[in-house]
Amino acid sequence: MSFKSKILVLSLSGVFAIYAMIGGLPAIGGLLTSSAQQTVNDPNAQLKILEEVLGHIQNDYVDVPDFEKVRQGGLKGIADGLDPFSAYLNADLARELSDKKTASLVGIGAEYSQVAGYLYVIAVTKGSNADKAGIRSGDYFEYVDGKATRDISLYEAKRLVSGEAGTTVTLRVLRSGEKPRTVKVTRGAAKIPSPEVRIENDKAAVIKLFGIDESTTSELRTVITNVTRQGAQRMVLDLRGVSTGTLEQGAAVANLFIRDGNLATLIGKENKPLRSFAADAAKTIFDGPVVLVTDLSTSGASEVVAAAFKERKRGEIVGERTFGMGTDQTFFPHSSGGGYLLTVARWASPSGTPFFGEDRNSMGVKPTVEVKRPDSIEPIESDSLLDQDPNDQPKPGATPKTASPAAQEDVQMKKALELVAAAAKAA
């Protein structure tokens, strides 16, 4: 299974969906031409295959088929052939999407994607309920309130985690090298902590971001202003664990350090640029040496910052390749009451390279100086997470036992400080 955990051809269940689109079963007199002789991406050729399969269901299946059930499964299957962020929403989910009441629902303070079919935790907000429950970046949720995440879309899995503030969600958590465990987490709004700063090596300011949101740019502007008044002449911006924020917010953070040129691009179908985000020199407040630190938990808006730094040659990026996120979806309803949530645009670097790719080698932003932490774990794309005794775990609701990791030197930060000091001397 690819890193996206999606097969980029129509699944067998997906072929049934055309029944709903063509309004019923066509009369089929015989077998049509072989799919091997047809162009894979030709819609007409695919429709012939669908007609063939539907004909066999109508004429040869041993039971009387429930075509409503077939249709629902087929519509879901078609979405499974797209990226993880696209999804088929049945009538209930579609109504919920437009229901203003859902705006009050909250999660547990984590950002997700889909890896090997599971709900995968990219990052956890510091101080959130997920953080307090011991959920970590790199964890997988096998079940959410008893529902297998491999059986549902990323959208539905994330929706199951969300709910009214104060309610609880039961999660079966898979973690590499550990036995599966079940934990209950209380839902609640997660407030992103303000940036933290410390002075290292006399004049190097290390600024740690915990997320990016509507207040980050102004808060960061204040932090930078204060540390420069204190004599800081160079900076390290730590983007590890930063997975929140919008494309615009990421570009605004980059603009604090980059005076000119394009900072980010929104691309649509066939990689057509839909929008560019140009730097405004009046908003830049620091021109000194800057080094970024990234890892696998860096995604979304923080990748906008990293890509802008890399392509504008503003400073080195130390650490590991970022996760690879950033897409926009639009909901397209259909007559059954349901519809499709389809990816219609991707976030991209100034040159138009999207952050979301086909595999780990094309995902995210590659650092200019790669430094791996000893405890770094790449997403596992197999069932090896399940090769453990499922009964050897805490009872639901039990406090998870998390080992206290021995203090380790932050090799990524050490390298970043070395590079920013060297850049200052060379300036």
mmCIF file with all atom_site columns, C-alpha atoms in Angstrom, residues 51-156:
data_model
loop_
_atom_site.group_PDB
_atom_site.id
_atom_site.type_symbol
_atom_site.label_atom_id
_atom_site.label_alt_id
_atom_site.label_comp_id
_atom_site.label_asym_id
_atom_site.label_entity_id
_atom_site.label_seq_id
_atom_site.pdbx_PDB_ins_code
_atom_site.Cartn_x
_atom_site.Cartn_y
_atom_site.Cartn_z
_atom_site.occupancy
_atom_site.B_iso_or_equiv
_atom_site.pdbx_formal_charge
_atom_site.auth_seq_id
_atom_site.auth_comp_id
_atom_site.auth_asym_id
_atom_site.auth_atom_id
_atom_site.pdbx_PDB_model_num
ATOM 1   C CA . GLU A 1 51  ? -21.434 -1.851  -17.049 1.00 0.00 ? 51  GLU A CA 1
ATOM 2   C CA . GLU A 1 52  ? -19.912 -5.291  -17.424 1.00 0.00 ? 52  GLU A CA 1
ATOM 3   C CA . VAL A 1 53  ? -19.594 -5.798  -13.671 1.00 0.00 ? 53  VAL A CA 1
ATOM 4   C CA . LEU A 1 54  ? -23.109 -4.498  -13.017 1.00 0.00 ? 54  LEU A CA 1
ATOM 5   C CA . GLY A 1 55  ? -24.431 -6.856  -15.663 1.00 0.00 ? 55  GLY A CA 1
ATOM 6   C CA . HIS A 1 56  ? -22.877 -9.841  -13.900 1.00 0.00 ? 56  HIS A CA 1
ATOM 7   C CA . ILE A 1 57  ? -24.364 -8.706  -10.585 1.00 0.00 ? 57  ILE A CA 1
ATOM 8   C CA . GLN A 1 58  ? -27.791 -8.406  -12.153 1.00 0.00 ? 58  GLN A CA 1
ATOM 9   C CA . ASN A 1 59  ? -27.685 -11.660 -14.113 1.00 0.00 ? 59  ASN A CA 1
ATOM 10  C CA . ASP A 1 60  ? -25.335 -14.000 -12.245 1.00 0.00 ? 60  ASP A CA 1
ATOM 11  C CA . TYR A 1 61  ? -25.166 -13.060 -8.557  1.00 0.00 ? 61  TYR A CA 1
ATOM 12  C CA . VAL A 1 62  ? -26.770 -15.852 -6.480  1.00 0.00 ? 62  VAL A CA 1
ATOM 13  C CA . ASP A 1 63  ? -29.007 -13.549 -4.419  1.00 0.00 ? 63  ASP A CA 1
ATOM 14  C CA . VAL A 1 64  ? -31.229 -10.650 -5.312  1.00 0.00 ? 64  VAL A CA 1
ATOM 15  C CA . PRO A 1 65  ? -28.808 -7.720  -4.892  1.00 0.00 ? 65  PRO A CA 1
ATOM 16  C CA . ASP A 1 66  ? -29.654 -4.801  -2.655  1.00 0.00 ? 66  ASP A CA 1
ATOM 17  C CA . PHE A 1 67  ? -28.695 -2.074  -5.085  1.00 0.00 ? 67  PHE A CA 1
ATOM 18  C CA . GLU A 1 68  ? -29.013 0.674   -2.495  1.00 0.00 ? 68  GLU A CA 1
ATOM 19  C CA . LYS A 1 69  ? -26.327 -1.082  -0.476  1.00 0.00 ? 69  LYS A CA 1
ATOM 20  C CA . VAL A 1 70  ? -24.322 -1.686  -3.646  1.00 0.00 ? 70  VAL A CA 1
ATOM 21  C CA . ARG A 1 71  ? -24.621 1.986   -4.543  1.00 0.00 ? 71  ARG A CA 1
ATOM 22  C CA . GLN A 1 72  ? -23.442 3.167   -1.129  1.00 0.00 ? 72  GLN A CA 1
ATOM 23  C CA . GLY A 1 73  ? -20.490 0.809   -1.198  1.00 0.00 ? 73  GLY A CA 1
ATOM 24  C CA . GLY A 1 74  ? -19.663 1.814   -4.721  1.00 0.00 ? 74  GLY A CA 1
ATOM 25  C CA . LEU A 1 75  ? -19.712 5.527   -4.028  1.00 0.00 ? 75  LEU A CA 1
ATOM 26  C CA . LYS A 1 76  ? -17.424 4.995   -1.055  1.00 0.00 ? 76  LYS A CA 1
ATOM 27  C CA . GLY A 1 77  ? -15.153 2.802   -3.169  1.00 0.00 ? 77  GLY A CA 1
ATOM 28  C CA . ILE A 1 78  ? -14.718 5.467   -5.825  1.00 0.00 ? 78  ILE A CA 1
ATOM 29  C CA . ALA A 1 79  ? -13.510 7.909   -3.163  1.00 0.00 ? 79  ALA A CA 1
ATOM 30  C CA . ASP A 1 80  ? -11.038 5.264   -1.996  1.00 0.00 ? 80  ASP A CA 1
ATOM 31  C CA . GLY A 1 81  ? -9.362  5.609   -5.377  1.00 0.00 ? 81  GLY A CA 1
ATOM 32  C CA . LEU A 1 82  ? -8.607  9.290   -4.737  1.00 0.00 ? 82  LEU A CA 1
ATOM 33  C CA . ASP A 1 83  ? -6.350  10.990  -2.195  1.00 0.00 ? 83  ASP A CA 1
ATOM 34  C CA . PRO A 1 84  ? -6.958  10.472  1.553   1.00 0.00 ? 84  PRO A CA 1
ATOM 35  C CA . PHE A 1 85  ? -8.548  13.907  1.939   1.00 0.00 ? 85  PHE A CA 1
ATOM 36  C CA . SER A 1 86  ? -11.339 13.211  -0.555  1.00 0.00 ? 86  SER A CA 1
ATOM 37  C CA . ALA A 1 87  ? -14.336 11.263  0.711   1.00 0.00 ? 87  ALA A CA 1
ATOM 38  C CA . TYR A 1 88  ? -17.850 10.113  -0.058  1.00 0.00 ? 88  TYR A CA 1
ATOM 39  C CA . LEU A 1 89  ? -20.316 11.514  2.479   1.00 0.00 ? 89  LEU A CA 1
ATOM 40  C CA . ASN A 1 90  ? -23.645 9.742   2.849   1.00 0.00 ? 90  ASN A CA 1
ATOM 41  C CA . ALA A 1 91  ? -26.791 11.796  3.417   1.00 0.00 ? 91  ALA A CA 1
ATOM 42  C CA . ASP A 1 92  ? -26.290 11.966  7.191   1.00 0.00 ? 92  ASP A CA 1
ATOM 43  C CA . LEU A 1 93  ? -22.690 13.132  6.954   1.00 0.00 ? 93  LEU A CA 1
ATOM 44  C CA . ALA A 1 94  ? -23.594 15.591  4.204   1.00 0.00 ? 94  ALA A CA 1
ATOM 45  C CA . ARG A 1 95  ? -26.338 17.157  6.339   1.00 0.00 ? 95  ARG A CA 1
ATOM 46  C CA . GLU A 1 96  ? -23.944 17.318  9.250   1.00 0.00 ? 96  GLU A CA 1
ATOM 47  C CA . LEU A 1 97  ? -21.358 19.100  7.122   1.00 0.00 ? 97  LEU A CA 1
ATOM 48  C CA . SER A 1 98  ? -23.723 22.016  6.568   1.00 0.00 ? 98  SER A CA 1
ATOM 49  C CA . ASP A 1 99  ? -25.174 21.961  10.089  1.00 0.00 ? 99  ASP A CA 1
ATOM 50  C CA . LYS A 1 100 ? -24.046 24.994  12.067  1.00 0.00 ? 100 LYS A CA 1
ATOM 51  C CA . LYS A 1 101 ? -24.191 22.914  15.252  1.00 0.00 ? 101 LYS A CA 1
ATOM 52  C CA . THR A 1 102 ? -21.114 20.987  14.158  1.00 0.00 ? 102 THR A CA 1
ATOM 53  C CA . ALA A 1 103 ? -19.096 24.200  14.444  1.00 0.00 ? 103 ALA A CA 1
ATOM 54  C CA . SER A 1 104 ? -19.229 23.760  18.225  1.00 0.00 ? 104 SER A CA 1
ATOM 55  C CA . LEU A 1 105 ? -17.672 20.288  18.094  1.00 0.00 ? 105 LEU A CA 1
ATOM 56  C CA . VAL A 1 106 ? -14.118 19.952  19.353  1.00 0.00 ? 106 VAL A CA 1
ATOM 57  C CA . GLY A 1 107 ? -11.404 17.337  19.100  1.00 0.00 ? 107 GLY A CA 1
ATOM 58  C CA . ILE A 1 108 ? -8.644  16.315  21.476  1.00 0.00 ? 108 ILE A CA 1
ATOM 59  C CA . GLY A 1 109 ? -5.820  18.534  20.257  1.00 0.00 ? 109 GLY A CA 1
ATOM 60  C CA . ALA A 1 110 ? -4.136  16.538  17.507  1.00 0.00 ? 110 ALA A CA 1
ATOM 61  C CA . GLU A 1 111 ? -3.630  16.789  13.758  1.00 0.00 ? 111 GLU A CA 1
ATOM 62  C CA . TYR A 1 112 ? -4.145  13.726  11.551  1.00 0.00 ? 112 TYR A CA 1
ATOM 63  C CA . SER A 1 113 ? -3.564  12.072  8.223   1.00 0.00 ? 113 SER A CA 1
ATOM 64  C CA . GLN A 1 114 ? -4.037  8.520   7.004   1.00 0.00 ? 114 GLN A CA 1
ATOM 65  C CA . VAL A 1 115 ? -1.207  5.986   6.854   1.00 0.00 ? 115 VAL A CA 1
ATOM 66  C CA . ALA A 1 116 ? -1.663  2.295   6.029   1.00 0.00 ? 116 ALA A CA 1
ATOM 67  C CA . GLY A 1 117 ? -5.404  2.906   6.270   1.00 0.00 ? 117 GLY A CA 1
ATOM 68  C CA . TYR A 1 118 ? -5.237  4.006   9.923   1.00 0.00 ? 118 TYR A CA 1
ATOM 69  C CA . LEU A 1 119 ? -5.864  7.413   11.441  1.00 0.00 ? 119 LEU A CA 1
ATOM 70  C CA . TYR A 1 120 ? -2.311  8.675   11.960  1.00 0.00 ? 120 TYR A CA 1
ATOM 71  C CA . VAL A 1 121 ? -1.287  11.351  14.459  1.00 0.00 ? 121 VAL A CA 1
ATOM 72  C CA . ILE A 1 122 ? 0.997   13.906  12.795  1.00 0.00 ? 122 ILE A CA 1
ATOM 73  C CA . ALA A 1 123 ? 1.358   16.164  15.809  1.00 0.00 ? 123 ALA A CA 1
ATOM 74  C CA . VAL A 1 124 ? -0.161  16.856  19.214  1.00 0.00 ? 124 VAL A CA 1
ATOM 75  C CA . THR A 1 125 ? -0.749  20.352  20.601  1.00 0.00 ? 125 THR A CA 1
ATOM 76  C CA . LYS A 1 126 ? 1.220   20.998  23.771  1.00 0.00 ? 126 LYS A CA 1
ATOM 77  C CA . GLY A 1 127 ? -1.026  21.020  26.843  1.00 0.00 ? 127 GLY A CA 1
ATOM 78  C CA . SER A 1 128 ? -4.025  19.584  24.982  1.00 0.00 ? 128 SER A CA 1
ATOM 79  C CA . ASN A 1 129 ? -6.101  16.680  26.262  1.00 0.00 ? 129 ASN A CA 1
ATOM 80  C CA . ALA A 1 130 ? -4.378  14.397  23.772  1.00 0.00 ? 130 ALA A CA 1
ATOM 81  C CA . ASP A 1 131 ? -1.023  15.510  25.169  1.00 0.00 ? 131 ASP A CA 1
ATOM 82  C CA . LYS A 1 132 ? -2.184  14.882  28.746  1.00 0.00 ? 132 LYS A CA 1
ATOM 83  C CA . ALA A 1 133 ? -3.437  11.404  27.753  1.00 0.00 ? 133 ALA A CA 1
ATOM 84  C CA . GLY A 1 134 ? -0.024  10.423  26.413  1.00 0.00 ? 134 GLY A CA 1
ATOM 85  C CA . ILE A 1 135 ? -0.903  10.551  22.710  1.00 0.00 ? 135 ILE A CA 1
ATOM 86  C CA . ARG A 1 136 ? 2.219   11.255  20.662  1.00 0.00 ? 136 ARG A CA 1
ATOM 87  C CA . SER A 1 137 ? 3.203   12.158  17.149  1.00 0.00 ? 137 SER A CA 1
ATOM 88  C CA . GLY A 1 138 ? 3.500   8.937   15.163  1.00 0.00 ? 138 GLY A CA 1
ATOM 89  C CA . ASP A 1 139 ? 0.679   7.105   16.973  1.00 0.00 ? 139 ASP A CA 1
ATOM 90  C CA . TYR A 1 140 ? -2.032  5.288   15.015  1.00 0.00 ? 140 TYR A CA 1
ATOM 91  C CA . PHE A 1 141 ? -5.684  5.027   16.046  1.00 0.00 ? 141 PHE A CA 1
ATOM 92  C CA . GLU A 1 142 ? -6.896  1.579   15.061  1.00 0.00 ? 142 GLU A CA 1
ATOM 93  C CA . TYR A 1 143 ? -10.374 2.070   16.533  1.00 0.00 ? 143 TYR A CA 1
ATOM 94  C CA . VAL A 1 144 ? -12.328 5.185   17.470  1.00 0.00 ? 144 VAL A CA 1
ATOM 95  C CA . ASP A 1 145 ? -15.243 4.402   19.786  1.00 0.00 ? 145 ASP A CA 1
ATOM 96  C CA . GLY A 1 146 ? -15.175 0.818   18.539  1.00 0.00 ? 146 GLY A CA 1
ATOM 97  C CA . LYS A 1 147 ? -15.201 1.693   14.841  1.00 0.00 ? 147 LYS A CA 1
ATOM 98  C CA . ALA A 1 148 ? -12.241 0.510   12.766  1.00 0.00 ? 148 ALA A CA 1
ATOM 99  C CA . THR A 1 149 ? -10.490 3.448   11.108  1.00 0.00 ? 149 THR A CA 1
ATOM 100 C CA . ARG A 1 150 ? -9.410  1.207   8.229   1.00 0.00 ? 150 ARG A CA 1
ATOM 101 C CA . ASP A 1 151 ? -13.063 0.809   7.267   1.00 0.00 ? 151 ASP A CA 1
ATOM 102 C CA . ILE A 1 152 ? -13.842 4.506   6.989   1.00 0.00 ? 152 ILE A CA 1
ATOM 103 C CA . SER A 1 153 ? -12.497 7.613   5.325   1.00 0.00 ? 153 SER A CA 1
ATOM 104 C CA . LEU A 1 154 ? -10.057 10.032  6.923   1.00 0.00 ? 154 LEU A CA 1
ATOM 105 C CA . TYR A 1 155 ? -12.875 12.574  7.093   1.00 0.00 ? 155 TYR A CA 1
ATOM 106 C CA . GLU A 1 156 ? -15.182 10.217  8.977   1.00 0.00 ? 156 GLU A CA 1
#
